[in-house]
Coordinates of C-alpha atoms in Angstrom, one line a residue:
X1 CA 0.2 0.0 0.0
X2 CA 1.5 3.2 -1.0
X3 CA 1.0 6.3 0.9
X4 CA 1.0 10.1 -0.1
X5 CA 3.5 12.6 1.1
X6 CA 2.8 14.6 4.3
X7 CA 1.1 17.9 3.8
X8 CA 1.2 17.5 -0.1
X9 CA -1.9 19.9 -0.5
X10 CA 0.1 22.8 1.3
X11 CA 3.1 22.2 -0.9
X12 CA 0.8 22.4 -3.9
X13 CA -0.5 25.8 -2.5
X14 CA 2.9 27.1 -1.9
X15 CA 4.0 26.1 -5.3
X16 CA 0.9 27.9 -6.9
X17 CA 1.7 31.0 -5.0
X18 CA 5.4 30.9 -6.2
X19 CA 4.1 30.5 -10.1
X20 CA 1.7 33.6 -9.6
X21 CA 4.6 35.7 -8.1
X22 CA 6.9 34.8 -10.9
X23 CA 4.5 35.6 -13.6
X24 CA 3.6 38.8 -11.9
X25 CA 7.4 39.8 -11.8
X26 CA 7.8 38.8 -15.2
X27 CA 4.9 40.9 -16.5
X28 CA 6.2 44.1 -14.6
X29 CA 9.8 43.7 -15.8
X30 CA 8.7 43.3 -19.3
X31 CA 6.5 46.2 -19.2
X32 CA 9.2 48.4 -17.6
X33 CA 11.7 47.4 -20.5
X34 CA 9.0 47.9 -23.2
X35 CA 8.3 51.1 -21.7
X36 CA 11.6 52.6 -21.8
X37 CA 12.5 51.1 -25.3
X38 CA 9.3 52.6 -26.6
X39 CA 9.9 56.1 -25.0
X40 CA 13.4 56.1 -26.8
X41 CA 12.0 55.2 -30.0
X42 CA 9.2 57.9 -29.8
X43 CA 11.5 60.5 -29.0
X44 CA 13.7 59.5 -32.1
X45 CA 10.6 59.4 -34.2
X46 CA 9.5 62.9 -32.9
X47 CA 13.0 64.4 -33.5
X48 CA 13.2 62.9 -37.1
X49 CA 9.5 64.0 -37.8
X50 CA 10.3 67.8 -36.9
X51 CA 13.5 67.8 -39.1
X52 CA 11.5 66.4 -42.2
X53 CA 8.4 68.8 -41.5
X54 CA 10.1 71.9 -40.5
X55 CA 9.8 73.8 -43.7
X56 CA 6.2 72.7 -44.2
X57 CA 5.5 73.7 -40.7
X58 CA 6.7 77.1 -41.2
X59 CA 4.6 77.6 -44.4
X60 CA 1.7 75.8 -42.5
X61 CA 1.4 73.4 -45.3
X62 CA -1.3 71.0 -44.2
X63 CA -1.2 68.7 -47.1
X64 CA 2.7 68.0 -46.8
X65 CA 2.5 67.8 -43.0
X66 CA -0.2 65.1 -43.2
X67 CA 1.8 63.1 -45.9
X68 CA 4.7 63.2 -43.7
X69 CA 2.8 62.4 -40.5
X70 CA 1.1 59.3 -42.4
X71 CA 4.4 57.6 -43.0
X72 CA 4.9 57.6 -39.1
X73 CA 1.3 56.2 -38.2
X74 CA 2.1 53.2 -40.1
X75 CA 4.0 52.1 -37.2
X76 CA 2.0 49.7 -35.0
X77 CA 3.0 51.4 -31.8
X78 CA 1.9 55.1 -32.9
X79 CA -1.9 55.8 -32.1
X80 CA -1.9 59.6 -32.7
X81 CA 0.2 62.4 -34.2
X82 CA -0.7 66.0 -33.5
X83 CA 1.1 68.8 -35.2
X84 CA 0.2 72.3 -33.9
X85 CA 1.7 75.8 -35.0
X86 CA 3.3 78.3 -32.8
X87 CA -0.3 79.5 -31.6
X88 CA -1.1 76.1 -30.3
X89 CA -3.7 75.8 -33.3
X90 CA -4.0 72.2 -34.7
X91 CA -2.7 71.7 -38.1
X92 CA -2.6 68.1 -38.7
X93 CA -4.3 65.4 -36.5
X94 CA -3.6 61.9 -37.8
X95 CA -3.4 58.5 -36.2
X96 CA -4.4 54.8 -36.3
X97 CA -6.6 54.7 -33.1
X98 CA -6.9 58.5 -32.1
X99 CA -9.3 57.7 -29.1
X100 CA -6.7 55.1 -27.5
X101 CA -4.8 56.1 -24.3
X102 CA -1.1 56.0 -24.2
X103 CA 2.2 57.8 -23.6
X104 CA 2.3 61.0 -25.3
X105 CA 5.7 62.6 -26.3
X106 CA 5.7 66.3 -26.9
X107 CA 8.4 68.3 -28.5
X108 CA 8.5 71.9 -29.6
X109 CA 9.8 72.5 -33.3
X110 CA 12.2 75.7 -33.5
X111 CA 13.7 77.2 -36.6
X112 CA 16.7 79.1 -35.0
X113 CA 15.5 80.9 -32.1
X114 CA 12.0 81.0 -33.5
X115 CA 9.2 78.6 -32.3
X116 CA 7.6 77.4 -35.2
X117 CA 5.4 74.9 -33.6
X118 CA 5.2 71.5 -31.8
X119 CA 4.6 67.9 -32.2
X120 CA 2.9 65.4 -29.9
X121 CA 3.3 61.6 -30.6
X122 CA 1.1 59.1 -28.7
X123 CA 2.3 55.5 -28.3
X124 CA -0.3 52.8 -27.4
X125 CA -0.1 51.1 -23.9
X126 CA 0.8 47.4 -23.9
X127 CA -1.6 45.4 -22.0
X128 CA -0.7 42.7 -19.7
X129 CA -2.4 40.1 -21.7
X130 CA 0.0 40.9 -24.8
X131 CA 3.0 40.7 -22.5
X132 CA 2.0 37.1 -21.3
X133 CA 1.1 36.3 -24.9
X134 CA 4.6 37.3 -25.8
X135 CA 6.3 35.4 -23.1
X136 CA 4.2 32.2 -23.5
X137 CA 7.1 29.9 -23.5
X138 CA 8.2 31.1 -20.2
X139 CA 5.0 31.1 -18.4
X140 CA 4.3 27.4 -19.7
X141 CA 7.7 26.3 -18.8
X142 CA 7.4 27.8 -15.3
X143 CA 4.0 26.1 -14.9
X144 CA 5.5 22.7 -16.0
X145 CA 8.5 23.1 -13.7
X146 CA 6.4 23.9 -10.8
X147 CA 4.1 20.7 -11.6
X148 CA 7.2 18.7 -11.9
X149 CA 8.4 20.0 -8.3
X150 CA 5.0 18.9 -6.9
X151 CA 5.3 15.4 -8.6
X152 CA 8.8 15.0 -7.4
X153 CA 8.0 15.9 -3.8
X154 CA 5.1 13.7 -3.7
X155 CA 7.3 10.7 -4.7
X156 CA 10.3 11.5 -2.5
X157 CA 8.5 12.7 0.5
X158 CA 6.4 9.5 0.8
X159 CA 7.0 7.4 4.0
X160 CA 9.5 4.4 3.6
X161 CA 8.8 1.2 5.0
X162 CA 11.0 1.4 8.0
X163 CA 9.1 4.6 8.7
X164 CA 5.9 3.0 8.5
X165 CA 6.9 0.0 10.8
X166 CA 8.3 2.4 13.2
X167 CA 5.0 4.4 13.1
X168 CA 2.9 1.2 13.6
X169 CA 5.3 0.2 16.7
X170 CA 4.7 3.5 18.3
X171 CA 0.9 3.3 17.6
X172 CA 1.0 -0.4 19.3
X173 CA 3.0 0.9 22.1
X174 CA 0.5 3.6 22.7
X175 CA -2.6 1.5 22.4
X176 CA -0.8 -1.0 24.8
X177 CA -0.2 1.6 27.4
X178 CA -3.9 2.9 27.2
X179 CA -5.3 -0.7 27.6
X180 CA -3.0 -1.3 30.8
X181 CA -4.5 2.1 32.3
X182 CA -8.1 1.1 31.6
X183 CA -7.5 -2.4 33.1
X184 CA -5.8 -0.9 36.1
X185 CA -8.9 1.4 36.5
X186 CA -11.3 -1.5 36.0
X187 CA -9.7 -3.8 38.5
X188 CA -9.7 -0.9 41.2
X189 CA -13.4 -0.3 40.5
X190 CA -14.2 -4.0 40.9
X191 CA -12.2 -3.9 44.2
X192 CA -14.1 -1.0 45.4
X193 CA -17.5 -2.4 44.5
X194 CA -16.6 -5.8 46.1
X195 CA -15.7 -3.9 49.4
X196 CA -19.0 -2.1 49.1
X197 CA -20.9 -5.2 48.7
X198 CA -19.5 -6.9 51.8
X199 CA -20.2 -4.0 54.0
X200 CA -23.9 -3.8 52.7
X201 CA -24.1 -7.6 53.6
X202 CA -22.8 -7.0 57.1
X203 CA -25.2 -4.1 57.7
X204 CA -28.3 -6.3 56.4
X205 CA -27.2 -9.1 59.0
X206 CA -27.1 -6.8 62.0
X207 CA -30.4 -5.1 60.9
X208 CA -32.0 -8.8 60.8
X209 CA -30.7 -9.6 64.2
X210 CA -32.1 -6.5 65.6
X211 CA -35.6 -7.0 63.9
X212 CA -35.7 -10.6 65.5
X213 CA -35.2 -9.1 68.9
X214 CA -38.0 -6.7 68.6
X215 CA -40.5 -9.1 67.3
X216 CA -42.0 -10.0 70.7
X217 CA -42.4 -6.4 71.6
X218 CA -44.5 -5.7 68.4
X219 CA -47.0 -8.5 68.9
X220 CA -48.2 -7.2 72.2
X221 CA -49.6 -3.8 71.5
X222 CA -51.5 -5.4 68.6
X223 CA -53.3 -7.9 70.9
X224 CA -54.1 -5.1 73.2
X225 CA -55.5 -2.9 70.4
X226 CA -57.7 -5.8 69.2
X227 CA -59.5 -6.2 72.7
X228 CA -59.7 -2.3 73.6
X229 CA -63.4 -1.8 72.3
X230 CA -64.5 0.8 74.6
X231 CA -61.9 3.2 73.5
X232 CA -62.9 2.5 69.9
X233 CA -66.5 3.5 70.5
X234 CA -65.6 6.6 72.4
X235 CA -63.3 7.8 69.4
X236 CA -66.3 7.2 67.1
X237 CA -68.6 9.3 69.0
X238 CA -65.9 12.1 69.0
X239 CA -65.4 12.0 65.2
X240 CA -69.2 12.6 65.0
X241 CA -69.5 15.5 67.0
X242 CA -66.3 17.0 65.2
X243 CA -68.0 16.3 61.8
X244 CA -71.4 18.3 62.7
X245 CA -69.2 21.2 64.1
X246 CA -67.2 21.4 60.9
X247 CA -70.4 21.5 58.9
X248 CA -71.5 24.4 60.8
X249 CA -68.2 26.3 60.4
X250 CA -68.4 25.4 56.7
X251 CA -71.6 27.0 56.0
X252 CA -70.4 30.2 58.0
X253 CA -67.1 30.4 56.0
X254 CA -69.1 30.0 52.5
X255 CA -71.2 33.0 53.5
X256 CA -68.0 34.9 54.2
X257 CA -66.5 33.7 51.2
X258 CA -69.4 35.0 49.1
X259 CA -69.3 38.4 50.5
X260 CA -65.6 38.6 49.9
X261 CA -66.1 37.6 46.2
X262 CA -68.8 40.1 45.7
X263 CA -66.2 42.8 47.1
X264 CA -63.5 41.3 44.8
X265 CA -65.9 41.5 41.7
X266 CA -66.9 45.0 42.6
X267 CA -63.0 45.8 42.9
X268 CA -62.3 44.3 39.6
X269 CA -65.3 46.1 37.8
X270 CA -63.9 49.4 39.3
X271 CA -60.5 48.5 38.0
X272 CA -61.9 47.7 34.6
X273 CA -63.8 50.8 34.4
X274 CA -60.9 52.9 35.6
X275 CA -58.4 51.2 33.0
X276 CA -61.2 51.6 30.3
X277 CA -61.5 55.4 31.2
X278 CA -57.6 55.4 31.1
X279 CA -57.8 53.7 27.7
X280 CA -60.3 56.1 26.3
X281 CA -58.7 59.0 27.5
X282 CA -55.4 57.9 25.7
X283 CA -57.3 57.0 22.8
X284 CA -58.9 60.3 22.4
X285 CA -55.5 62.0 22.9
X286 CA -54.2 59.9 20.0
X287 CA -57.3 60.2 17.8
X288 CA -57.1 62.3 14.7
X289 CA -60.7 64.0 15.5
X290 CA -59.6 65.4 19.0
X291 CA -60.6 69.0 19.6
X292 CA -58.2 71.6 20.2
X293 CA -58.2 75.6 20.5
X294 CA -54.4 76.1 21.2
X295 CA -51.5 75.4 19.2
X296 CA -47.9 75.4 20.7
X297 CA -45.1 76.2 18.4
X298 CA -41.6 74.8 19.6
X299 CA -38.3 76.2 18.3
X300 CA -35.2 74.2 19.0
X301 CA -31.5 74.5 18.2
X302 CA -30.0 71.9 15.9
X303 CA -26.7 71.3 18.0
X304 CA -25.2 68.3 16.9
X305 CA -22.1 68.6 19.0
X306 CA -23.5 70.7 22.0
X307 CA -21.5 73.7 21.1
X308 CA -24.3 75.8 23.1
X309 CA -23.2 74.1 26.5
X310 CA -19.4 74.7 25.7
X311 CA -20.0 78.4 24.9
X312 CA -19.1 81.0 27.4
X313 CA -21.9 82.8 29.2
X314 CA -20.6 86.3 27.8
X315 CA -21.4 85.1 24.3
X316 CA -24.3 82.6 24.9
X317 CA -26.5 85.1 27.0
X318 CA -26.4 87.8 24.2
X319 CA -27.0 85.3 21.5
X320 CA -30.1 83.9 23.3
X321 CA -31.4 87.3 23.9
X322 CA -31.1 88.0 20.0
X323 CA -33.1 84.8 19.3
X324 CA -35.8 85.7 22.0
X325 CA -36.1 89.0 20.6
X326 CA -36.3 87.8 17.0
X327 CA -39.3 85.4 18.0
X328 CA -41.3 87.9 20.0
X329 CA -41.1 90.6 17.1
X330 CA -42.0 87.7 14.5
X331 CA -44.9 86.6 16.6
X332 CA -46.2 90.4 17.1
X333 CA -45.8 91.3 13.5
X334 CA -47.3 87.8 12.0
X335 CA -50.4 88.0 14.3
X336 CA -51.2 91.6 12.9
X337 CA -52.1 89.9 9.5
X338 CA -55.8 89.9 8.6
X339 CA -55.7 86.2 7.9
X340 CA -54.9 85.5 11.5
X341 CA -57.5 87.5 13.1
X342 CA -58.7 86.1 16.4
X343 CA -55.4 84.4 17.3
X344 CA -53.5 85.7 20.3
X345 CA -50.2 84.7 22.1
X346 CA -50.6 83.7 25.6
X347 CA -47.1 83.3 26.7
X348 CA -44.0 85.5 26.3
X349 CA -41.5 83.1 25.0
X350 CA -37.8 83.2 26.1
X351 CA -34.9 81.1 24.6
X352 CA -32.8 79.0 26.7
X353 CA -30.4 76.2 26.0
X354 CA -33.4 73.8 25.0
X355 CA -35.1 76.3 22.9
X356 CA -38.3 78.3 23.0
X357 CA -42.0 77.7 23.0
X358 CA -44.9 79.8 21.9
X359 CA -48.6 79.2 22.9
X360 CA -51.1 80.3 20.4
X361 CA -54.9 80.4 21.4
X362 CA -58.0 80.9 19.2
X363 CA -60.3 83.5 20.7
X364 CA -63.2 82.4 18.5
X365 CA -64.3 79.4 16.5
X366 CA -63.4 81.1 13.1
X367 CA -59.8 81.7 14.1
X368 CA -57.2 79.9 12.3
X369 CA -54.8 78.9 15.0
X370 CA -53.3 75.9 13.3
X371 CA -52.2 78.3 10.3
X372 CA -50.9 80.9 12.6
X373 CA -48.6 78.2 14.3
X374 CA -47.5 76.9 11.0
X375 CA -46.6 80.3 9.7
X376 CA -45.0 81.4 12.8
X377 CA -42.7 78.4 12.8
X378 CA -41.8 78.9 9.1
X379 CA -41.1 82.8 9.7
X380 CA -38.9 82.0 12.4
X381 CA -36.9 79.4 10.5
X382 CA -36.5 82.1 7.5
X383 CA -35.3 84.7 10.2
X384 CA -32.8 82.3 11.8
X385 CA -31.5 81.2 8.5
X386 CA -30.6 84.9 7.7
X387 CA -29.2 85.6 11.0
X388 CA -27.2 82.3 10.9
X389 CA -25.5 83.0 7.6
X390 CA -24.6 86.6 8.6
X391 CA -23.1 85.5 11.8
X392 CA -21.1 82.6 9.9
X393 CA -19.9 85.3 7.3
X394 CA -18.6 87.5 10.3
X395 CA -17.0 84.5 12.0
X396 CA -19.5 84.6 15.0
X397 CA -21.3 81.8 16.8
X398 CA -24.6 80.9 15.6
X399 CA -26.7 77.6 15.3
X400 CA -29.2 76.4 12.8
X401 CA -32.8 75.7 14.1
X402 CA -35.9 73.4 13.5
X403 CA -39.3 74.0 14.6
X404 CA -42.5 71.9 15.7
X405 CA -46.1 72.7 15.5
X406 CA -48.7 70.7 17.5
X407 CA -51.8 71.1 19.8
X408 CA -51.2 71.6 23.4
X409 CA -52.1 68.1 24.3
X410 CA -49.2 66.7 21.9
X411 CA -46.5 69.1 23.0
X412 CA -44.4 66.4 24.9
X413 CA -44.6 64.1 21.8
X414 CA -43.5 66.9 19.5
X415 CA -40.7 67.6 21.8
X416 CA -39.5 63.8 21.3
X417 CA -40.1 64.1 17.7
X418 CA -37.8 66.9 17.3
X419 CA -35.0 65.5 19.2
X420 CA -35.5 62.0 17.3
X421 CA -36.5 62.7 13.8
X422 CA -36.0 66.6 13.6
X423 CA -33.6 67.7 10.9
X424 CA -31.8 71.1 10.4
X425 CA -34.3 74.0 9.1
X426 CA -37.2 71.4 9.0
X427 CA -40.6 71.9 10.5
X428 CA -42.7 69.2 11.8
X429 CA -46.4 69.2 12.3
X430 CA -48.4 67.1 14.7
X431 CA -52.2 68.3 14.5
X432 CA -55.6 66.6 14.5
X433 CA -57.5 66.4 11.3
X434 CA -59.2 69.8 12.0
X435 CA -55.8 71.5 12.2
X436 CA -54.7 69.7 9.1
X437 CA -57.9 71.0 7.3
X438 CA -57.0 74.9 8.3
X439 CA -53.6 74.5 6.7
X440 CA -54.4 72.3 3.7
X441 CA -55.2 75.2 1.4
X442 CA -52.1 77.1 2.2
X443 CA -49.4 74.6 2.8
X444 CA -48.0 71.1 1.5
X445 CA -46.9 68.4 3.8
X446 CA -45.4 64.9 3.6
X447 CA -45.2 61.9 5.7
X448 CA -41.9 60.8 7.6
X449 CA -40.4 58.1 5.9
X450 CA -40.3 54.8 7.5
X451 CA -41.8 55.6 10.8
X452 CA -41.2 53.4 14.0
X453 CA -43.9 54.9 16.4
X454 CA -47.6 55.9 16.4
X455 CA -46.4 59.7 16.7
X456 CA -44.0 59.3 13.8
X457 CA -46.7 58.1 11.7
X458 CA -49.3 60.7 12.5
X459 CA -46.5 63.3 12.2
X460 CA -46.1 65.5 8.7
X461 CA -43.2 67.5 7.5
X462 CA -43.7 71.0 6.0
X463 CA -42.8 70.7 2.3
X464 CA -43.8 74.2 1.0
X465 CA -46.4 76.8 0.8
X466 CA -48.4 78.5 -1.9
X467 CA -47.2 82.0 -3.4
X468 CA -49.6 84.2 -1.3
X469 CA -48.5 82.8 2.2
X470 CA -44.8 82.8 1.2
X471 CA -45.1 86.3 0.1
X472 CA -46.9 87.4 3.3
X473 CA -44.2 85.6 5.3
X474 CA -41.6 87.6 3.2
X475 CA -43.2 90.7 3.9
X476 CA -43.2 90.1 7.7
X477 CA -39.7 88.8 7.6
X478 CA -38.6 92.0 6.0
X479 CA -40.6 94.3 8.5
X480 CA -38.9 92.2 11.4
X481 CA -35.4 92.7 10.0
X482 CA -36.2 96.6 9.6
X483 CA -37.3 96.8 13.2
X484 CA -34.2 94.9 14.2
X485 CA -32.0 97.1 12.2
X486 CA -33.6 100.3 13.8
X487 CA -33.0 99.0 17.2
X488 CA -29.5 98.4 16.4
X489 CA -29.0 101.8 15.0
X490 CA -30.6 103.3 18.3
X491 CA -28.5 101.3 20.3

């Protein structure tokens, strides 16, 4: 029986890597040699072409130049020849493959000290496949050599009969040692089990002797129990009395249990009614048909790197005061619009590190409080965009903002949405159907992509407004900025 050489597969992988590296080095060295030779040849061709075409180049004779250049394009390595005059105007473009890439050799043609033009000659690149095709005897010879080395290793590295016999003896010795260890363990186990059995037999003998001594004492109480009839009659009467007493207590306990069950049922009904009221209240809060008469506009900074917290108070407080002044003036000027008649501002907003919040309330049923909230949020985003760009231009601190508009019942949900899905210069809208109906004729909204919660599914993103609303916001923005400029001039 013949055996394979040890690790013959690993040796085959090593030979394969060696063959690939040799082929790669061959391609690299051949490419470098061909590139150098082609560069020298290209320079000689360009110099010879300039000598032949100098007179035609001075006269700008395109026919003669094309005839001269066509003789050089018959070379297989030349892909394009470009002859230009002293103003870099192309006189003759010729070539076998003008669109093919390659190395370009450019040389200026002179006549004495005067520049009469230039000649650019492009040599095509030699592909790696062409190099391998050129060197195919070396590649095939190297492959056969590596294959021969693998076969020689497989033949010479096979184990001899002496090595196989020695290996078999080592295996037999190993098995013999293992068998002796197992045999010794089994003998020890048998000895321990035999000792345990003898101990058990001795314990059983002692127990039987003690049981025989106690037999006489066991028979006497049994005989006495057989003839003690009076005690058994008395015991029967006591059990009857105990059963009657137990029945009375059972009736009373069942009555008590019934009252307790009634109380438990009443408490469970109360809990169910309470949970149903809680579910109904939460459902009404999430319902799209919920009633509302106030809208909260939340403005927060888009501060990805918490720069506002790291800012010194001497710079942070004036910036927050400027934002507060802009928001108050924007709300005041916006509510003067006839379209928002009947909408009033309840609180006086003030910016802090977490932003600002404006509460708008409808004074009557015809007031468009939802539209006022959306217009105020968009107006402040427009103002903040101008202030932010101006501050950045002056190398001052400023932050972009994002806004959220919701009814007062959903203000907490809107705060979470602004921090989770809100983006820079974006406005989120979370309103019931009545509020969405108010803004539907003036703005366009879109849904959040891939929502993960109920609030994200109900939330909408401001996507644009009609021309009249945008014009109104632009006018209000300009008036606010004029007021701001007047205040700064007075200061």
